[in-house]
mmCIF file of C-alpha atoms in Angstrom:
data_model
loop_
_atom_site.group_PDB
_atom_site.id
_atom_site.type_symbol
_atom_site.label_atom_id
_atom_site.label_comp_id
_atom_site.label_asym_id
_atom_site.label_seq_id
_atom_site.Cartn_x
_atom_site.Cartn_y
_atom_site.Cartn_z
ATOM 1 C CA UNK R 195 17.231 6.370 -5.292
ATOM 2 C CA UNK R 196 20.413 7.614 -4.430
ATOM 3 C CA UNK R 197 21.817 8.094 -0.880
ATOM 4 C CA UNK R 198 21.369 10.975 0.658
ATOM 5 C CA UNK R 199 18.871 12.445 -1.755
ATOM 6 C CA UNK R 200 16.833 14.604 1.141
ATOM 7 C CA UNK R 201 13.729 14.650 -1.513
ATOM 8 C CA UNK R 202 13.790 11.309 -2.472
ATOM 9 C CA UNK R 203 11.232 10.647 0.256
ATOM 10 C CA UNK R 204 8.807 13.038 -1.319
ATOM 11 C CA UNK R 205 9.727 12.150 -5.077
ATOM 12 C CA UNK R 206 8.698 8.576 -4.130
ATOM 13 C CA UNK R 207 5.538 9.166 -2.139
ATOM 14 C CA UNK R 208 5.024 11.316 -5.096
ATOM 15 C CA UNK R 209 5.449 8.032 -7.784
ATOM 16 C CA UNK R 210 3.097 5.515 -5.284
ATOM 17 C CA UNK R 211 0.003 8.154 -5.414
ATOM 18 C CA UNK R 212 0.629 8.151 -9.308
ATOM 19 C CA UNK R 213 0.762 4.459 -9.473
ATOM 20 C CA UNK R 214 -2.434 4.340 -7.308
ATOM 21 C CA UNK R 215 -4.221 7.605 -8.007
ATOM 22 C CA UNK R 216 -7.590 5.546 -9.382
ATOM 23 C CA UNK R 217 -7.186 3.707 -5.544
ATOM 24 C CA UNK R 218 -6.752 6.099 -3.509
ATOM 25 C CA UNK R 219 -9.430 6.738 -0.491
ATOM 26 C CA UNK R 220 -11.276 3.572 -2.151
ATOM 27 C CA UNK R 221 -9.266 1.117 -0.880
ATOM 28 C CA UNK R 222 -5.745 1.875 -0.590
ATOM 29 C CA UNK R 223 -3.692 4.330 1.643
ATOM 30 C CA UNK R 224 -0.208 4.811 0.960
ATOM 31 C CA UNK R 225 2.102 6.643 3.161
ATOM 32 C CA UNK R 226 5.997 6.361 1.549
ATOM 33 C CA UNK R 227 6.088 2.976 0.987
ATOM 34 C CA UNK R 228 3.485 1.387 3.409
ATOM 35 C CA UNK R 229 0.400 0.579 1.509
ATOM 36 C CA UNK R 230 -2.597 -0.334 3.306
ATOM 37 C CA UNK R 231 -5.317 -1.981 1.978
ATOM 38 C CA UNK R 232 -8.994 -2.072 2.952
ATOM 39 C CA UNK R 233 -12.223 -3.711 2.548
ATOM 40 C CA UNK R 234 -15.614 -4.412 3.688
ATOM 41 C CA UNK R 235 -15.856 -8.016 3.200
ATOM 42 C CA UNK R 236 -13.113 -11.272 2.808
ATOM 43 C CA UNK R 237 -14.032 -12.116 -0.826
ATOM 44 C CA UNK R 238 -13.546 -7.858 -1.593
ATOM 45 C CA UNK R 239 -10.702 -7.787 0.060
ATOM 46 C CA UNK R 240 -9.184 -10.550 -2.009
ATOM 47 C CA UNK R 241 -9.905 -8.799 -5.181
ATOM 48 C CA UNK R 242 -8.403 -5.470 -3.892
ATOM 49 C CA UNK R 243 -5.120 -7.055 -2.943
ATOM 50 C CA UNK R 244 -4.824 -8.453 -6.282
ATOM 51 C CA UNK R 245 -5.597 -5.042 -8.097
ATOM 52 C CA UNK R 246 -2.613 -3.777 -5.761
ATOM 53 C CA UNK R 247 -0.285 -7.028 -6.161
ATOM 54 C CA UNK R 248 -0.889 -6.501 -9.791
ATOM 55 C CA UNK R 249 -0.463 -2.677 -10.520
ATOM 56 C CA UNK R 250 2.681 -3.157 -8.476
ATOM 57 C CA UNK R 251 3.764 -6.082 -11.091
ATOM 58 C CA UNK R 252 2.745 -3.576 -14.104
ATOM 59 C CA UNK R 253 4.665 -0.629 -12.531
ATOM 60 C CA UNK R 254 7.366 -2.635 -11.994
ATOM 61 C CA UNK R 255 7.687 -2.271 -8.691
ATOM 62 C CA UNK R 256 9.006 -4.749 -5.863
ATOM 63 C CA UNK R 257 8.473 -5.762 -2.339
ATOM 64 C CA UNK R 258 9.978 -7.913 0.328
ATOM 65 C CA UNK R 259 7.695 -11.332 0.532
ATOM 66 C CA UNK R 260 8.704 -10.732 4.454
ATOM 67 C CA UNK R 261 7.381 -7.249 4.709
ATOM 68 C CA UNK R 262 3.688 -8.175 3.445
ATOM 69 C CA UNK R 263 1.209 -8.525 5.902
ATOM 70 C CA UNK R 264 -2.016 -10.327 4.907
ATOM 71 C CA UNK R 265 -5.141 -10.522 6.654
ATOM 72 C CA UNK R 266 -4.894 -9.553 9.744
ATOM 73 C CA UNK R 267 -7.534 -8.067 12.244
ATOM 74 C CA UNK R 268 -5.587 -5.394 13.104
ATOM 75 C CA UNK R 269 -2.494 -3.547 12.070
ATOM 76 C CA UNK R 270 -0.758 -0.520 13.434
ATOM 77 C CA UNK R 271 -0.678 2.515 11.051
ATOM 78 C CA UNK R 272 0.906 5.400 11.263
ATOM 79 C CA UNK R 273 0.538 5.433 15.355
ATOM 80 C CA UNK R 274 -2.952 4.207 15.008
ATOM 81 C CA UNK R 275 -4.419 0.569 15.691
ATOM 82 C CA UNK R 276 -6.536 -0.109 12.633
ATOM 83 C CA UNK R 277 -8.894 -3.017 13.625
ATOM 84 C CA UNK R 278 -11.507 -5.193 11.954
ATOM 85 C CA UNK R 279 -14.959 -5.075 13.079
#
């Protein structure tokens, strides 16, 4: 996206709820370009992160290895503390 582009923000929140539109409110959050991911069990959650890994691949979207965060217990989001039970 260009610089300075004030919609760009939008026009790419837009593109992630396309990519994950079939995810959405199942599993997957996305806010911009924060994805959160979330399951009920260890061996689910494994298979949801490599639906998302993957449609990210097909799309062809790309990601910092230092950004991800993998299973943790909790993570903040959006202001909140999201914690495992």
């Amino acid at each position: 996206m260009p610089f300075g582009l004030t919609n760009a923000p939008t026009i790419f929140m837009d593109l992630m709820n396309r990519v994950f539109y079939q995810y959405l409110d199942k599993f997957v959050i996305v806010f911009i370009d924060d994805i959160l991911i979330y399951s009920k069990s260890e061996e689910e959650h494994e298979k949801h992160l490599r639906i998302v890994l993957q449609t990210l691949r097909e799309e062809q979207l790309y990601a910092k290895l230092s950004k991800y965060k993998f299973w943790l217990d909790q993570i903040p989001f959006l202001g909140h503390i999201i914690t495992f039970f």
